[in-house]
Coordinates of C-alpha atoms and ligand atoms in Angstrom, one line a residue:
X1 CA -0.8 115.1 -11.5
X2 CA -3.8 112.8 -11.1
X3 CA -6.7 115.6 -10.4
X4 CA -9.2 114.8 -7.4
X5 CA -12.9 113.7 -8.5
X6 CA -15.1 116.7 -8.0
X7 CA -19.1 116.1 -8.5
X8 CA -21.5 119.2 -8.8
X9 CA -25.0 119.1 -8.5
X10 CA -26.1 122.0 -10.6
X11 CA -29.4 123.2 -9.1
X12 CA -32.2 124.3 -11.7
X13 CA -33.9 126.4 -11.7
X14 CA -31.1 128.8 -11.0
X15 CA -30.1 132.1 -11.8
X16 CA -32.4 134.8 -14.1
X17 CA -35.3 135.4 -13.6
X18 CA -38.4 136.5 -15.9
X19 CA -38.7 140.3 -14.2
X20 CA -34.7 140.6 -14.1
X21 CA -34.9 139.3 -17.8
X22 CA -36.9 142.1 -18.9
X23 CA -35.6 144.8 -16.9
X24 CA -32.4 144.6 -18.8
X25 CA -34.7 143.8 -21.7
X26 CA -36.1 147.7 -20.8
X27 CA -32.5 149.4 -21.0
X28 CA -30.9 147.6 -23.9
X29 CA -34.3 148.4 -26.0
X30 CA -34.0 152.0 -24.7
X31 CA -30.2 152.2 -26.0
X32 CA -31.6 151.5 -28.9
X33 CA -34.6 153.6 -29.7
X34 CA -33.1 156.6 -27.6
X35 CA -29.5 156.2 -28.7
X36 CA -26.8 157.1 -25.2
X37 CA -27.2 157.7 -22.9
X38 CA -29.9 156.4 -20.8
X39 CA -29.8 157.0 -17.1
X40 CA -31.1 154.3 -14.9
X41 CA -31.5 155.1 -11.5
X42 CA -30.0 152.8 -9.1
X43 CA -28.4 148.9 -10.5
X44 CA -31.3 148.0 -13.0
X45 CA -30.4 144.7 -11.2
X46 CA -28.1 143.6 -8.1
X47 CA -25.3 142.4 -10.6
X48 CA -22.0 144.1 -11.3
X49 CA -21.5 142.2 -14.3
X50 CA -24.8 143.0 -15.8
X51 CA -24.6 146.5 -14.9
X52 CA -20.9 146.8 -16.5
X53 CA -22.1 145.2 -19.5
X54 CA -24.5 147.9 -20.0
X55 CA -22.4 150.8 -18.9
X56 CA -20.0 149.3 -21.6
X57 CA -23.2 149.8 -24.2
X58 CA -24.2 153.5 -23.1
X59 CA -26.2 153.0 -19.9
X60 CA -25.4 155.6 -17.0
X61 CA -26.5 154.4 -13.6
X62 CA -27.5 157.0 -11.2
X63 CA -29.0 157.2 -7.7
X64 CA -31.2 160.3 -7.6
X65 CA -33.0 161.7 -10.3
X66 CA -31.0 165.0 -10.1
X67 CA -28.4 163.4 -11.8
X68 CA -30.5 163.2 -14.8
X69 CA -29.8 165.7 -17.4
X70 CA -33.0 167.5 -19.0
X71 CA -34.1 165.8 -22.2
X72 CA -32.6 162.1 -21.4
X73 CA -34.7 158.7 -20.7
X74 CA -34.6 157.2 -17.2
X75 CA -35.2 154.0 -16.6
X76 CA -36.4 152.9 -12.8
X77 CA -34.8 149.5 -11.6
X78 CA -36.5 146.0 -10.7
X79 CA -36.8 146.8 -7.4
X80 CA -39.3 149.4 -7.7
X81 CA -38.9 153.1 -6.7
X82 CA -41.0 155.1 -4.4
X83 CA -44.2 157.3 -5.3
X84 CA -42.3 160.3 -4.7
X85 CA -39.3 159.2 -7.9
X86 CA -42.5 158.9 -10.3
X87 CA -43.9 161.8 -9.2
X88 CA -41.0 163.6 -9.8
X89 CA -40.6 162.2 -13.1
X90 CA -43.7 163.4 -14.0
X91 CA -43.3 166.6 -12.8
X92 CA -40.2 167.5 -14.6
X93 CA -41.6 165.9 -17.4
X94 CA -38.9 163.1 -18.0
X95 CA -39.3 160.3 -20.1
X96 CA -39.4 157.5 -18.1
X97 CA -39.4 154.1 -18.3
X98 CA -40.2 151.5 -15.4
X99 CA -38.7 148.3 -15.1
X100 CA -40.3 147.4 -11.5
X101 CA -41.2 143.5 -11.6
X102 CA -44.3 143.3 -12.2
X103 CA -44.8 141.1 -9.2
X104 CA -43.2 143.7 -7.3
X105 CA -46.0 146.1 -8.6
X106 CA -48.5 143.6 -7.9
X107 CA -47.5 144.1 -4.0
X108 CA -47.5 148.3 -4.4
X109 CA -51.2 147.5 -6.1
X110 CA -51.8 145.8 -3.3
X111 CA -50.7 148.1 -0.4
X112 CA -52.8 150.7 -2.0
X113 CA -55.8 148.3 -1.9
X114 CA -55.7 147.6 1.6
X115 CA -54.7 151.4 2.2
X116 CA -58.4 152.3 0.4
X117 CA -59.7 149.7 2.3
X118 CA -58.8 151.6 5.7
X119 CA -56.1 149.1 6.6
X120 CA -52.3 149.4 7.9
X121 CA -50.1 148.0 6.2
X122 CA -47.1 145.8 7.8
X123 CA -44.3 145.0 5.3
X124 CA -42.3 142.4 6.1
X125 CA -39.0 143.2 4.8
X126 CA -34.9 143.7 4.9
X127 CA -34.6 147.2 6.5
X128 CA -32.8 149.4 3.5
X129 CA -33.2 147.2 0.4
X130 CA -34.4 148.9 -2.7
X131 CA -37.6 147.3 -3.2
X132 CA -38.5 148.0 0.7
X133 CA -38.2 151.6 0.4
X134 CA -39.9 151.4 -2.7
X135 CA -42.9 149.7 -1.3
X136 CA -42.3 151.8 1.8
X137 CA -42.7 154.6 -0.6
X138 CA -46.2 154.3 -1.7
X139 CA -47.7 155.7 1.3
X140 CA -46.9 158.7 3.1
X141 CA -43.9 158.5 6.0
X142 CA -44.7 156.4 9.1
X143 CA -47.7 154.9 7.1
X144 CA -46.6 152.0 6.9
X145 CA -44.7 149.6 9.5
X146 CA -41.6 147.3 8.9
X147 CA -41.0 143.7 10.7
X148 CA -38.1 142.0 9.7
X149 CA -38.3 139.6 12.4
X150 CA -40.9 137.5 15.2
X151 CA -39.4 139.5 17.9
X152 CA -40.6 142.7 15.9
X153 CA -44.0 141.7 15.6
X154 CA -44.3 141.0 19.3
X155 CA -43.2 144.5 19.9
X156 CA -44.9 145.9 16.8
X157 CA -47.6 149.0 17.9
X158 CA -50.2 149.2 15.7
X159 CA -53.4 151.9 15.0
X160 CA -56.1 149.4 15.2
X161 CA -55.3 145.7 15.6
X162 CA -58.5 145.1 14.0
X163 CA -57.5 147.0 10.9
X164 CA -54.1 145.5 9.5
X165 CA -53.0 143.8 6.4
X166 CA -49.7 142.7 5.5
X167 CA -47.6 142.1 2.3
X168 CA -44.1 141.1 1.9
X169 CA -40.4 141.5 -0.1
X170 CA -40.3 139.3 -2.8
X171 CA -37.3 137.9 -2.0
X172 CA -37.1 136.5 1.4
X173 CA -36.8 133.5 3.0
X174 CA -39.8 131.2 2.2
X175 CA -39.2 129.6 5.6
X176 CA -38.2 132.7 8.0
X177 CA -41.2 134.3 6.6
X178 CA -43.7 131.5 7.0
X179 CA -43.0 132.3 10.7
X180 CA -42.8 135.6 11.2
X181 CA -46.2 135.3 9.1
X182 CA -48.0 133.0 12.0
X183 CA -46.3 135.5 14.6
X184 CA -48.4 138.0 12.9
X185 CA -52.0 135.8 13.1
X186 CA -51.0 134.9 16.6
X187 CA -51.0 138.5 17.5
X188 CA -53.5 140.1 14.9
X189 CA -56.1 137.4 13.8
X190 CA -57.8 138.8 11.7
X191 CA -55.3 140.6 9.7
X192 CA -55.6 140.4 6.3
X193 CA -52.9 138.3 4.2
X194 CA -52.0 138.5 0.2
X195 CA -54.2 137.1 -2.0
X196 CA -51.3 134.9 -3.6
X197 CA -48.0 134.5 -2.4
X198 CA -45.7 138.1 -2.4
X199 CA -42.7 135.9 -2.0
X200 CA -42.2 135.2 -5.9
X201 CA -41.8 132.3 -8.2
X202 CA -38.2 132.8 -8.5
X203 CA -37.5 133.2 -5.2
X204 CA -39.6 130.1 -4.5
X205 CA -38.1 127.8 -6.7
X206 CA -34.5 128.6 -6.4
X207 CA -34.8 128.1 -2.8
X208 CA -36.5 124.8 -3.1
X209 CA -34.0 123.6 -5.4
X210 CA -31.0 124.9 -3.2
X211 CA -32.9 122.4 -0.6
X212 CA -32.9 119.6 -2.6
X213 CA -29.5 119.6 -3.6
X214 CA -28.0 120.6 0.3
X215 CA -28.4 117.5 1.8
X216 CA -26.4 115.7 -0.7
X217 CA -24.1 118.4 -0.9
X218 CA -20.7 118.9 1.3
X219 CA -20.3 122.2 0.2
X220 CA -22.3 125.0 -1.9
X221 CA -21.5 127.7 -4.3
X222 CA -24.3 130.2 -4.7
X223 CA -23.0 132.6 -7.6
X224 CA -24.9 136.5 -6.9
X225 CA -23.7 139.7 -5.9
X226 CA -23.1 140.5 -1.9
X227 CA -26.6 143.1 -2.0
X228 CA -28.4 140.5 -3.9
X229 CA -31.2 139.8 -1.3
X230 CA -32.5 136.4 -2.8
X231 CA -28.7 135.3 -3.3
X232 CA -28.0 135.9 0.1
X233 CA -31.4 134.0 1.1
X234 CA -30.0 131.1 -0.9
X235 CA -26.7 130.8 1.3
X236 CA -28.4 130.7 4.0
X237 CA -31.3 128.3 3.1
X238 CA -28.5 126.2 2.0
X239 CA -27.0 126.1 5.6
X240 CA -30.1 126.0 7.4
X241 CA -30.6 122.2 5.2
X242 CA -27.4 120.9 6.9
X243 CA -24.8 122.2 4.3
X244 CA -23.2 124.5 6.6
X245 CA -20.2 125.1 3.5
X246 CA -22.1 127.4 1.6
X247 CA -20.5 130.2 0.3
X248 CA -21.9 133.6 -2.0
X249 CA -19.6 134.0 -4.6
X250 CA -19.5 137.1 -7.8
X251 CA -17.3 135.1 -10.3
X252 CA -15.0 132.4 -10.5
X253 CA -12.0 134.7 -10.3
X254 CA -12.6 134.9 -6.2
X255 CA -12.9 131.3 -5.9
X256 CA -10.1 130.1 -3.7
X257 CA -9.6 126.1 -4.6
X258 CA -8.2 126.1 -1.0
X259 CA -11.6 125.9 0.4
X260 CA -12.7 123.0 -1.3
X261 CA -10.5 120.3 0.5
X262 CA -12.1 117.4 1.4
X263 CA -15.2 118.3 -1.0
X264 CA -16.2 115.6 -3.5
X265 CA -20.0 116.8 -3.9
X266 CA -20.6 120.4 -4.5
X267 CA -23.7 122.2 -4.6
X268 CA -23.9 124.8 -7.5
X269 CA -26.5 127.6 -8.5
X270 CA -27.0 130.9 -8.8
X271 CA -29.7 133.9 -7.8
X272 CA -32.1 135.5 -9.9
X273 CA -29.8 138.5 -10.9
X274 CA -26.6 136.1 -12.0
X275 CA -26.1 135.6 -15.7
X276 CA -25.6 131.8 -16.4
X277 CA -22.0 132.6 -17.9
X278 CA -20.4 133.4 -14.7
X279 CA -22.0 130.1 -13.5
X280 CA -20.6 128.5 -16.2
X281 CA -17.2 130.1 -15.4
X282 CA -17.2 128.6 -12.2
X283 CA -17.6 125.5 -13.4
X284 CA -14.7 125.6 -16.2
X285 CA -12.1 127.0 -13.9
X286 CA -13.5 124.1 -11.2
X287 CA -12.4 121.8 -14.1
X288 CA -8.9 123.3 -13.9
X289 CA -8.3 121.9 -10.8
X290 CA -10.8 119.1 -10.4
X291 CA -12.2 115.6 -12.4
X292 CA -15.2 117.1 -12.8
X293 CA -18.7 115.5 -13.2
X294 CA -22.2 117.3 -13.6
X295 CA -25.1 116.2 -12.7
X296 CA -28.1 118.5 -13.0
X297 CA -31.0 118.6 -10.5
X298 CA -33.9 119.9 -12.4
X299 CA -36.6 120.5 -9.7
X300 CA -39.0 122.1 -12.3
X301 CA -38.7 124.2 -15.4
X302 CA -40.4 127.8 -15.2
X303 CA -41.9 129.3 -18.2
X304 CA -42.9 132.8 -17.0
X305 CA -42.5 135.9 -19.0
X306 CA -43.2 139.3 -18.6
X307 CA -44.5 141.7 -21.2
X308 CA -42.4 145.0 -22.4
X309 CA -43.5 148.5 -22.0
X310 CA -45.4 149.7 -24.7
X311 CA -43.3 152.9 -25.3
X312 CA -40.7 150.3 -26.6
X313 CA -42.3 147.9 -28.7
X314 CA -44.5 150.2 -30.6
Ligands
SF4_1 S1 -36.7 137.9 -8.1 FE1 -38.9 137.7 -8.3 S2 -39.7 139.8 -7.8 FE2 -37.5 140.0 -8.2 S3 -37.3 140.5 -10.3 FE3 -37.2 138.3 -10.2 S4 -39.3 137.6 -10.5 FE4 -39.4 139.7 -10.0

């Protein structure tokens, strides 16, 4: 049977990134200067096959520190945790280890800046996502005030309008942000903004590639897990470019050929906490089926690294 042509624009950059990178970095260099187990408290990423893979190697994921035995390494997740998880750490004495991104850190530095500084804080923010109640979680309940939307800063009630500073996930939508951002200056002029971007590198790029590949595109395949916020983000920037097709998908085993009738260019990439093999996967069981042809779009290569705790590199 003659196979149908099939082209794929595979979007670079795409899938890891530098902080997800060494947050599993943190937990495989644990198993092996601690020996198992090592609790980590919450998915060290949003990625079911990276947090198997590490379960299959003697990690034990946890959501609350009282699942930790006495006497064990924890290790806190890329997201970030609130002040109160550290605190109890330290407390109870527990040797922890804390894989927050550093550019997620970088915004918790920041909200205690602007805290010193006698400012509210807004965060702009998913409602519930790990790294909001983390950054949530550096000041005191109520502190600090969520938008997730321009209709919530037009309703937003503030202390002192005069006195506000805001920060941001690090994995929204560049766009949806921008505005809720000028929503923000509209209503509080002289609130004070980041000093650099919150929205990450990552983030940034993978959306700007997903953008430059969706126009040409009649369908996309964004590989990531369904609480992975920046995959998500990536569906929907590709839909928002005009290719309304676009599809989150975990691994090629839920990829129903069905839906690609009628596609001969399909977009392909994946979000910061998808390994490249189950991009890769994708792509071998799309040659099953299909006369496939890659092309890659390489918007930009990134070179960013972070640096390891010192506790295991010593
Ligand atoms: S997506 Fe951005 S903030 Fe999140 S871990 Fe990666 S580099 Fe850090």
């Amino acid at each position: 049977m003659t196979k149908s042509p099939l082209k794929i624009l595979l979007a670079g950059p795409r899938g890891f990134c530098a902080g997800v990178d060494r947050a599993i970095r943190i937990v495989e260099l644990a198993l092996e200067k601690f020996g198992t187990p090592v609790y980590v408290r919450h998915e060290i990423v949003h990625n079911r096959t990276v947090v198997e893979d590490l379960e299959r190697k003697g990690a034990v994921f946890v959501e609350g520190l009282g699942e930790v035995p006495e006497n064990f390494p924890v290790v806190f997740s890329a997201h970030g945790v609130p002040k109160l998880v550290t605190d109890e750490a330290a407390r109870r004495e527990m040797l922890y280890l804390d894989a927050t991104c550093p550019l997620v850190t970088k915004v918790h530095v920041d909200v205690m800046r602007h805290t010193a500084d006698g400012r509210q804080v807004i965060l702009i923010g998913h409602a519930g996502h790990p790294e909001v109640l983390g950054t949530m979680g550096q000041l005191e309940d109520g502190a600090m005030v969520l938008v997730e939307t321009v209709a919530d800063v037009e309703t937003l009630e503030v202390t002192d309008p005069n006195n506000l500073a805001f920060v941001t996930q690090t994995t929204l939508s560049v766009d949806d942000t921008a505005q809720i951002v000028d929503a923000l200056r509209r209503r509080f002029p002289t609130i004070a903004a980041p000093r650099k971007e919150d929205i990450c590198y990552a983030t940034t790029n993978r959306q700007a590639a997903v953008k430059e590949i969706a126009t040409r595109a009649d369908a996309m395949i964004v590989v990531g897990a369904p609480n992975s916020s920046n995959s998500n983000r990536l569906v929907e920037v590709a839909r928002v470019t005009g290719c309304q097709k676009s599809i989150l998908l975990q691994h090629a085993g839920e990829l129903d050929m069905s839906w690609l009738d009628g596609v001969a260019t399909l977009g392909l990439t994946a979000g910061a906490s998808a390994p490249e093999n189950l991009v890769q996967q994708v792509v071998k069981a799309l040659t099953v089926s299909f006369d496939v042809t890659v092309e890659r779009v390489d918007l930009l290569e990134e070179d960013i690294a972070f640096s390891l705790p010192r506790a295991l590199i010593a």
